[in-house]
Short mmCIF file of C-alpha atoms in Angstrom, two decimals:
data_model
loop_
_atom_site.label_atom_id
_atom_site.label_comp_id
_atom_site.label_asym_id
_atom_site.label_seq_id
_atom_site.Cartn_x
_atom_site.Cartn_y
_atom_site.Cartn_z
CA UNK A 1 10.14 5.77 21.46
CA UNK A 2 11.52 3.28 23.97
CA UNK A 3 12.61 -0.13 22.71
CA UNK A 4 10.63 -2.96 24.29
CA UNK A 5 11.17 -6.68 24.21
CA UNK A 6 8.81 -9.64 24.01
CA UNK A 7 8.30 -12.66 21.82
CA UNK A 8 7.20 -12.61 18.18
CA UNK A 9 5.71 -16.05 18.76
CA UNK A 10 3.68 -14.64 21.62
CA UNK A 11 2.54 -11.82 19.35
CA UNK A 12 1.52 -13.89 16.34
CA UNK A 13 1.09 -17.34 17.89
CA UNK A 14 -1.03 -18.75 15.10
CA UNK A 15 1.50 -17.80 12.43
CA UNK A 16 4.62 -19.51 13.80
CA UNK A 17 5.07 -23.18 14.72
CA UNK A 18 7.02 -23.45 17.92
CA UNK A 19 9.60 -26.22 18.14
CA UNK A 20 10.38 -25.51 21.80
CA UNK A 21 8.16 -24.82 24.77
CA UNK A 22 7.63 -21.13 25.41
CA UNK A 23 9.33 -21.43 28.81
CA UNK A 24 12.62 -22.22 27.07
CA UNK A 25 12.44 -19.18 24.80
CA UNK A 26 12.79 -16.68 27.63
CA UNK A 27 16.50 -17.56 27.88
CA UNK A 28 17.17 -16.57 24.27
CA UNK A 29 18.92 -13.26 23.60
CA UNK A 30 17.97 -11.29 20.52
CA UNK A 31 20.50 -9.69 18.22
CA UNK A 32 20.69 -5.89 18.41
CA UNK A 33 18.54 -4.19 15.78
CA UNK A 34 19.72 -0.91 14.27
CA UNK A 35 16.31 0.80 14.38
CA UNK A 36 13.81 0.99 17.21
CA UNK A 37 10.81 0.18 15.03
CA UNK A 38 10.49 -3.30 13.60
CA UNK A 39 10.01 -3.40 9.84
CA UNK A 40 8.75 -5.99 7.40
CA UNK A 41 12.25 -6.29 5.97
CA UNK A 42 13.48 -7.44 9.39
CA UNK A 43 11.17 -10.44 9.15
CA UNK A 44 12.09 -11.29 5.57
CA UNK A 45 15.54 -12.47 6.72
CA UNK A 46 15.20 -16.06 8.00
CA UNK A 47 18.33 -15.77 10.13
CA UNK A 48 17.05 -12.63 11.80
CA UNK A 49 13.68 -14.23 12.38
CA UNK A 50 15.29 -17.05 14.37
CA UNK A 51 16.88 -14.58 16.77
CA UNK A 52 14.05 -12.10 17.05
CA UNK A 53 12.10 -14.08 19.68
CA UNK A 54 12.03 -11.22 22.17
CA UNK A 55 11.72 -8.10 19.99
CA UNK A 56 8.44 -6.25 19.57
CA UNK A 57 6.38 -3.18 20.27
CA UNK A 58 3.04 -4.71 19.31
CA UNK A 59 1.81 -5.76 22.74
CA UNK A 60 -1.20 -3.42 22.43
CA UNK A 61 -2.94 -5.58 19.81
CA UNK A 62 -5.60 -8.08 20.77
CA UNK A 63 -5.50 -11.60 19.36
CA UNK A 64 -8.89 -12.90 18.24
CA UNK A 65 -9.95 -16.40 17.33
CA UNK A 66 -11.90 -17.04 14.15
CA UNK A 67 -14.79 -18.29 16.29
CA UNK A 68 -14.87 -14.96 18.18
CA UNK A 69 -14.96 -12.93 14.99
CA UNK A 70 -17.71 -15.07 13.54
CA UNK A 71 -19.70 -14.31 16.68
CA UNK A 72 -18.92 -10.60 16.39
CA UNK A 73 -20.12 -10.41 12.76
CA UNK A 74 -23.01 -12.89 13.03
CA UNK A 75 -21.01 -15.41 11.01
CA UNK A 76 -20.00 -12.74 8.47
CA UNK A 77 -23.62 -12.05 7.63
CA UNK A 78 -24.53 -10.21 4.43
CA UNK A 79 -26.40 -7.73 6.59
CA UNK A 80 -23.05 -6.78 8.14
CA UNK A 81 -21.30 -6.27 4.81
CA UNK A 82 -19.54 -2.88 4.50
CA UNK A 83 -17.51 -3.22 1.31
CA UNK A 84 -14.58 -4.91 -0.32
CA UNK A 85 -11.21 -4.03 -1.81
CA UNK A 86 -7.91 -5.51 -2.89
CA UNK A 87 -7.37 -7.15 0.51
CA UNK A 88 -10.79 -8.71 0.87
CA UNK A 89 -14.23 -8.14 2.36
CA UNK A 90 -15.06 -5.85 5.28
CA UNK A 91 -17.87 -6.49 7.78
CA UNK A 92 -19.32 -4.47 10.63
CA UNK A 93 -19.36 -6.17 14.00
CA UNK A 94 -19.94 -5.47 17.66
CA UNK A 95 -17.58 -6.57 20.42
CA UNK A 96 -19.14 -7.20 23.80
CA UNK A 97 -17.28 -5.78 26.77
CA UNK A 98 -16.57 -9.23 28.23
CA UNK A 99 -15.03 -10.70 25.06
CA UNK A 100 -11.45 -9.61 25.82
CA UNK A 101 -9.90 -8.32 29.04
CA UNK A 102 -9.21 -4.60 28.73
CA UNK A 103 -11.28 -4.24 25.55
CA UNK A 104 -14.38 -2.06 25.85
CA UNK A 105 -17.66 -2.79 24.12
CA UNK A 106 -17.62 -1.14 20.70
CA UNK A 107 -18.57 -1.37 17.05
CA UNK A 108 -15.70 -2.59 14.85
CA UNK A 109 -14.83 -3.25 11.23
CA UNK A 110 -13.51 -6.74 10.46
CA UNK A 111 -11.47 -7.18 7.29
CA UNK A 112 -11.19 -10.73 5.93
CA UNK A 113 -8.35 -11.60 3.57
CA UNK A 114 -9.49 -12.98 0.22
CA UNK A 115 -7.33 -16.08 -0.19
CA UNK A 116 -7.78 -15.86 -3.98
CA UNK A 117 -7.22 -12.10 -4.15
CA UNK A 118 -4.27 -9.94 -5.21
CA UNK A 119 -2.98 -9.51 -1.65
CA UNK A 120 -1.87 -12.11 0.83
CA UNK A 121 -0.01 -12.88 4.05
CA UNK A 122 2.74 -10.34 3.38
CA UNK A 123 0.26 -7.46 3.05
CA UNK A 124 -1.60 -8.67 6.13
CA UNK A 125 1.66 -8.80 8.09
CA UNK A 126 2.64 -5.32 6.88
CA UNK A 127 -0.65 -3.99 8.23
CA UNK A 128 -0.03 -5.61 11.61
CA UNK A 129 3.56 -4.38 11.81
CA UNK A 130 2.90 -0.78 10.79
CA UNK A 131 -0.42 -0.10 12.53
CA UNK A 132 0.61 -2.19 15.53
CA UNK A 133 3.48 0.19 16.22
CA UNK A 134 2.37 3.54 14.80
CA UNK A 135 -0.35 5.44 16.63
CA UNK A 136 -1.71 8.81 15.50
CA UNK A 137 -5.03 10.63 15.44
CA UNK A 138 -5.04 10.47 11.64
CA UNK A 139 -4.21 6.77 11.29
CA UNK A 140 -7.01 4.23 11.67
CA UNK A 141 -6.76 2.32 14.94
CA UNK A 142 -5.96 -1.38 14.54
CA UNK A 143 -7.51 -3.17 17.50
CA UNK A 144 -6.29 -6.69 16.79
CA UNK A 145 -5.96 -9.56 14.37
CA UNK A 146 -6.72 -13.22 13.77
CA UNK A 147 -4.29 -15.72 12.29
CA UNK A 148 -5.56 -19.29 12.15
CA UNK A 149 -4.23 -21.71 9.56
CA UNK A 150 -4.62 -19.83 6.26
CA UNK A 151 -7.17 -17.39 7.62
CA UNK A 152 -5.99 -13.77 8.04
CA UNK A 153 -8.30 -11.15 9.56
CA UNK A 154 -7.86 -7.63 10.92
CA UNK A 155 -10.06 -5.78 13.42
CA UNK A 156 -10.27 -1.98 13.26
CA UNK A 157 -12.18 0.81 14.90
CA UNK A 158 -15.42 1.46 13.04
CA UNK A 159 -15.46 4.63 10.92
CA UNK A 160 -19.05 5.87 10.72
CA UNK A 161 -18.83 7.91 7.52
CA UNK A 162 -16.98 5.28 5.50
CA UNK A 163 -14.43 6.20 2.84
CA UNK A 164 -13.79 9.56 1.21
CA UNK A 165 -14.32 7.86 -2.15
CA UNK A 166 -17.87 6.96 -1.23
CA UNK A 167 -18.69 10.36 0.23
CA UNK A 168 -17.18 12.32 -2.66
CA UNK A 169 -18.29 10.29 -5.67
CA UNK A 170 -21.48 8.50 -4.65
CA UNK A 171 -24.32 10.26 -6.47
CA UNK A 172 -26.68 9.54 -3.59
CA UNK A 173 -24.42 11.14 -0.96
CA UNK A 174 -24.91 14.73 0.11
CA UNK A 175 -22.37 17.17 -1.27
CA UNK A 176 -19.37 17.67 0.98
CA UNK A 177 -19.12 21.40 1.88
CA UNK A 178 -15.94 23.33 1.14
CA UNK A 179 -14.71 23.54 4.74
CA UNK A 180 -15.39 19.82 5.27
CA UNK A 181 -13.24 19.03 2.23
CA UNK A 182 -10.45 21.18 3.63
CA UNK A 183 -10.78 19.48 7.01
CA UNK A 184 -10.43 16.08 5.36
CA UNK A 185 -7.40 17.25 3.38
CA UNK A 186 -5.74 18.60 6.55
CA UNK A 187 -6.32 15.35 8.45
CA UNK A 188 -4.99 13.17 5.63
CA UNK A 189 -1.97 15.47 5.24
CA UNK A 190 -1.21 15.23 8.97
CA UNK A 191 -1.33 11.45 8.75
CA UNK A 192 1.18 11.39 5.88
CA UNK A 193 3.41 13.97 7.59
CA UNK A 194 3.51 11.78 10.71
CA UNK A 195 4.61 8.76 8.65
CA UNK A 196 7.28 10.71 6.76
CA UNK A 197 8.78 12.23 9.90
CA UNK A 198 9.46 8.94 11.66
CA UNK A 199 13.07 8.12 12.54
CA UNK A 200 12.66 5.40 9.95
CA UNK A 201 10.35 7.13 7.42
CA UNK A 202 7.29 5.27 6.18
CA UNK A 203 6.19 5.64 2.55
CA UNK A 204 2.48 4.95 2.35
CA UNK A 205 2.58 4.15 -1.40
CA UNK A 206 -1.18 3.71 -1.88
CA UNK A 207 -2.65 7.08 -0.93
CA UNK A 208 -6.08 7.38 -2.57
CA UNK A 209 -9.64 8.38 -1.75
CA UNK A 210 -10.78 4.85 -0.92
CA UNK A 211 -8.03 4.49 1.72
CA UNK A 212 -9.05 7.63 3.60
CA UNK A 213 -11.72 6.79 6.17
CA UNK A 214 -13.95 9.32 7.94
CA UNK A 215 -15.34 9.20 11.45
CA UNK A 216 -18.64 10.73 12.56
CA UNK A 217 -17.08 14.24 12.61
CA UNK A 218 -15.37 13.81 9.23
CA UNK A 219 -11.92 13.45 10.76
CA UNK A 220 -9.75 11.69 8.18
CA UNK A 221 -7.71 8.60 9.01
CA UNK A 222 -5.40 6.62 6.73
CA UNK A 223 -6.11 2.91 6.42
CA UNK A 224 -4.76 -0.09 4.48
CA UNK A 225 -0.99 -0.24 5.00
CA UNK A 226 -0.52 -3.42 2.98
CA UNK A 227 1.67 -1.68 0.38
CA UNK A 228 3.51 0.64 2.79
CA UNK A 229 7.31 0.55 2.73
CA UNK A 230 10.08 1.79 4.96
CA UNK A 231 11.74 4.76 3.30
CA UNK A 232 15.45 5.39 2.67
CA UNK A 233 17.73 5.97 5.63
CA UNK A 234 21.09 7.68 6.00
CA UNK A 235 22.63 8.86 2.74
CA UNK A 236 20.15 6.97 0.56
CA UNK A 237 17.85 9.18 -1.51
CA UNK A 238 15.30 6.53 -2.49
CA UNK A 239 14.42 2.86 -2.42
CA UNK A 240 13.86 0.81 -5.55
CA UNK A 241 10.86 -1.47 -5.59
CA UNK A 242 8.36 -3.07 -7.88
CA UNK A 243 5.81 -0.52 -9.06
CA UNK A 244 2.53 -1.01 -7.21
CA UNK A 245 -0.42 1.19 -6.38
CA UNK A 246 -3.49 2.51 -8.17
CA UNK A 247 -3.72 4.01 -11.64
CA UNK A 248 -4.08 7.77 -11.60
CA UNK A 249 -2.47 8.27 -8.18
CA UNK A 250 1.14 7.07 -8.60
CA UNK A 251 3.94 9.61 -9.12
CA UNK A 252 5.42 9.69 -12.66
CA UNK A 253 9.03 9.07 -11.56
CA UNK A 254 7.93 6.03 -9.55
CA UNK A 255 6.10 4.58 -12.54
CA UNK A 256 9.07 5.15 -14.85
CA UNK A 257 11.97 4.09 -12.60
CA UNK A 258 10.58 2.25 -9.57
CA UNK A 259 12.34 4.82 -7.37
CA UNK A 260 10.22 5.44 -4.30
CA UNK A 261 10.53 8.44 -1.95
CA UNK A 262 8.27 10.33 0.42
CA UNK A 263 7.72 12.75 -2.47
CA UNK A 264 5.86 9.93 -4.23
CA UNK A 265 3.24 10.21 -1.49
CA UNK A 266 3.15 13.99 -1.93
CA UNK A 267 2.17 13.56 -5.58
CA UNK A 268 -0.57 11.10 -4.61
CA UNK A 269 -1.82 13.59 -2.03
CA UNK A 270 -1.97 16.20 -4.79
CA UNK A 271 -4.19 13.90 -6.84
CA UNK A 272 -6.63 13.34 -3.95
CA UNK A 273 -6.61 17.06 -3.17
CA UNK A 274 -7.48 17.71 -6.81
CA UNK A 275 -10.36 15.23 -6.49
CA UNK A 276 -11.62 17.22 -3.50
CA UNK A 277 -11.44 20.47 -5.48
CA UNK A 278 -13.07 19.18 -8.65
CA UNK A 279 -15.37 16.39 -7.44
CA UNK A 280 -13.92 14.22 -10.22
CA UNK A 281 -12.18 10.86 -10.06
CA UNK A 282 -8.46 10.60 -10.84
CA UNK A 283 -9.36 8.47 -13.85
CA UNK A 284 -12.82 8.61 -15.43
CA UNK A 285 -13.26 6.86 -18.78
CA UNK A 286 -16.82 8.18 -19.12
CA UNK A 287 -15.62 11.74 -19.74
CA UNK A 288 -14.35 13.25 -23.01
CA UNK A 289 -10.91 11.89 -23.93
CA UNK A 290 -8.98 15.02 -22.93
CA UNK A 291 -10.61 15.04 -19.47
CA UNK A 292 -10.29 11.36 -18.56
CA UNK A 293 -6.98 11.74 -16.68
CA UNK A 294 -7.71 14.33 -14.02
CA UNK A 295 -4.14 15.55 -13.44
CA UNK A 296 -3.42 15.93 -17.14
CA UNK A 297 -6.60 17.95 -17.69
CA UNK A 298 -6.77 20.07 -14.54
CA UNK A 299 -3.16 20.82 -13.57
CA UNK A 300 -2.56 23.46 -16.30
CA UNK A 301 -5.66 25.32 -15.09
CA UNK A 302 -4.53 25.41 -11.45
CA UNK A 303 -1.98 28.15 -12.02
CA UNK A 304 -4.49 30.57 -13.55
CA UNK A 305 -6.86 32.00 -10.89
CA UNK A 306 -9.26 33.17 -13.59
CA UNK A 307 -9.78 29.62 -14.83
CA UNK A 308 -10.26 27.87 -11.50
CA UNK A 309 -14.04 28.06 -11.83
CA UNK A 310 -13.74 25.76 -14.84
CA UNK A 311 -12.50 22.92 -12.65
CA UNK A 312 -14.17 23.54 -9.28
CA UNK A 313 -16.87 21.03 -8.32
CA UNK A 314 -20.16 22.51 -9.63
CA UNK A 315 -22.02 20.80 -6.78
CA UNK A 316 -20.42 23.32 -4.41
CA UNK A 317 -22.50 25.97 -6.19
CA UNK A 318 -19.83 28.60 -5.57
CA UNK A 319 -19.97 28.19 -1.80
CA UNK A 320 -16.23 28.38 -1.23
CA UNK A 321 -13.60 30.97 -0.39
CA UNK A 322 -12.20 32.66 -3.49
CA UNK A 323 -8.85 33.41 -1.87
CA UNK A 324 -8.75 30.03 -0.14
CA UNK A 325 -9.42 28.29 -3.44
CA UNK A 326 -6.55 30.15 -5.12
CA UNK A 327 -4.11 29.14 -2.38
CA UNK A 328 -5.40 25.56 -2.42
CA UNK A 329 -4.96 25.39 -6.22
CA UNK A 330 -1.42 26.73 -5.96
CA UNK A 331 -0.60 24.06 -3.37
CA UNK A 332 -2.10 21.30 -5.51
CA UNK A 333 -0.06 22.53 -8.47
CA UNK A 334 3.15 22.24 -6.42
CA UNK A 335 2.30 18.77 -5.13
CA UNK A 336 1.68 17.59 -8.70
CA UNK A 337 5.01 18.86 -10.02
CA UNK A 338 6.66 16.49 -12.51
CA UNK A 339 9.97 17.09 -10.70
CA UNK A 340 9.81 15.43 -7.29
CA UNK A 341 12.37 17.83 -5.80
CA UNK A 342 10.00 20.73 -6.52
CA UNK A 343 7.21 19.26 -4.41
CA UNK A 344 6.68 20.48 -0.84
CA UNK A 345 7.10 18.18 2.15
CA UNK A 346 3.93 17.00 3.82
CA UNK A 347 4.70 19.13 6.89
CA UNK A 348 4.79 22.17 4.59
CA UNK A 349 1.50 21.04 3.07
CA UNK A 350 -0.08 20.94 6.54
CA UNK A 351 1.23 24.41 7.39
CA UNK A 352 -0.23 25.75 4.13
CA UNK A 353 -3.61 24.06 4.49
CA UNK A 354 -4.48 24.81 8.12
CA UNK A 355 -4.84 28.62 7.68
CA UNK A 356 -7.27 28.05 4.78
CA UNK A 357 -9.84 26.79 7.28
CA UNK A 358 -10.03 30.33 8.70
CA UNK A 359 -10.90 32.13 5.44
CA UNK A 360 -14.38 33.62 5.83
CA UNK A 361 -15.04 35.03 2.36
CA UNK A 362 -17.46 32.23 1.51
CA UNK A 363 -20.53 33.57 -0.35
CA UNK A 364 -23.89 33.19 1.32
CA UNK A 365 -26.93 32.33 -0.74
CA UNK A 366 -27.53 30.61 -4.07
CA UNK A 367 -24.92 30.66 -6.78
CA UNK A 368 -25.78 30.58 -10.47
CA UNK A 369 -23.48 29.10 -13.07
CA UNK A 370 -23.95 28.75 -16.80
CA UNK A 371 -24.56 25.25 -18.09
CA UNK A 372 -21.93 24.24 -20.70
CA UNK A 373 -22.95 24.82 -24.30
CA UNK A 374 -23.17 21.70 -26.45
CA UNK A 375 -22.72 22.16 -30.17
CA UNK A 376 -24.39 20.21 -32.96
CA UNK A 377 -21.70 17.53 -32.79
CA UNK A 378 -22.37 16.87 -29.14
CA UNK A 379 -19.06 18.36 -27.95
CA UNK A 380 -19.07 20.09 -24.61
CA UNK A 381 -17.46 23.51 -24.39
CA UNK A 382 -15.72 24.69 -21.17
CA UNK A 383 -18.24 26.24 -18.81
CA UNK A 384 -17.95 29.83 -17.67
CA UNK A 385 -18.84 30.92 -14.16
CA UNK A 386 -20.66 34.11 -13.31
CA UNK A 387 -19.08 37.38 -12.19
CA UNK A 388 -19.05 36.35 -8.53
CA UNK A 389 -16.04 34.15 -9.27
CA UNK A 390 -14.25 36.75 -11.41
CA UNK A 391 -13.74 34.45 -14.38
CA UNK A 392 -12.59 35.55 -17.78
CA UNK A 393 -15.02 38.34 -18.56
CA UNK A 394 -13.06 39.33 -21.65
CA UNK A 395 -13.86 35.99 -23.26
CA UNK A 396 -17.53 36.47 -22.32
CA UNK A 397 -17.66 39.83 -24.03
CA UNK A 398 -15.83 38.45 -27.06
CA UNK A 399 -18.31 35.57 -27.29
CA UNK A 400 -21.24 38.02 -27.11
CA UNK A 401 -19.69 40.21 -29.80
CA UNK A 402 -19.16 37.20 -32.06
CA UNK A 403 -22.78 36.13 -31.58
CA UNK A 404 -23.89 39.69 -32.36
CA UNK A 405 -21.87 39.74 -35.57
CA UNK A 406 -23.24 36.36 -36.61
CA UNK A 407 -26.77 37.55 -35.94
CA UNK A 408 -26.20 40.64 -38.09
CA UNK A 409 -24.84 38.49 -40.92
CA UNK A 410 -27.87 36.21 -40.73
CA UNK A 411 -30.23 39.20 -40.83
CA UNK A 412 -28.35 40.69 -43.78
CA UNK A 413 -28.46 37.36 -45.62
CA UNK A 414 -32.19 37.13 -45.04
CA UNK A 415 -32.73 40.61 -46.44
CA UNK A 416 -30.77 39.76 -49.58
CA UNK A 417 -32.83 36.62 -50.17
CA UNK A 418 -36.08 38.55 -49.66
CA UNK A 419 -34.98 41.26 -52.10
CA UNK A 420 -34.25 38.62 -54.69
#
């Protein structure tokens, strides 16, 4: 990547108060920066900020006024509401071709910062810095931003299928087929691999189903870079930072020590991949106590091919590759290792996942599975799949034998009572 120069005040004009006319700033010379890509840490140093007038690579972003974005979203109409998260509310809008020079007519998503929310200017700026400089097919495209007074808005490409969270867990959504789930996993993995392989690595830090957006063809793109951090450089093995993220997705070593590495993202990917396999949320308080934390419940079952049917999403109705599922489970197990050094890199994850899309041993036709038995106390027993998935037939036979013995005892007891 070639280093380019221009003014930060020309990039974010509404966010900096100029004390000198812009014509005078062109004579200023910026200090040399060690890395080609600007980071949030570069801006956190006031002295560096004073001398960074001509450094940037964010000339591709469009600057919108609040008035323009109100027009685009029909004054942030409720009919344009798409959703909301930690950053704020998201609206759908349409940009006319004549609104900005060089900007084609298109549908967009406009994210409005909640001034009373958990995130603020720093997270907004992180989004602008990262997505303004990093471009990849599996990262959501940031079109531009608005910065007026306290108002902070971001304008993205519109993703027709919404978030993976909505598609996977919404009871009214159609079930995602097996190959579509793999395609989503591959796309998300490629996005993370791209971030990790930068000259200055980027740690995403908030990888979860709600931050993976899907276009009309179910291509996955990573969004929401508000918590992203630049990774360690040189001889450094990690960075230490305040623990942030979402419960159920964060790596155990990060939670315990605050040490952040790219392997923290790998663990989070493993959690999302497990959600794709099982159709369950990372944390679900509505389930029995031992099944509420997905990783804790499902990870031990991943290494036993004969028990995979106990955790696979029943909505798939067995329509998935047996061999592909085994390899996918083995990969998930590695990503979720408690020892971060034992986890694969995201490039290795991509290389492992891509061939799984070619497996053609997916059953055709209906699949029958046995509904879990519920005893008199209302406890649910692990379900067993039919023979098509080669589950533990020995346990099936044992269960039948036990039932047969119990039936014989009951008959014998009845005979004794009748004879009396």
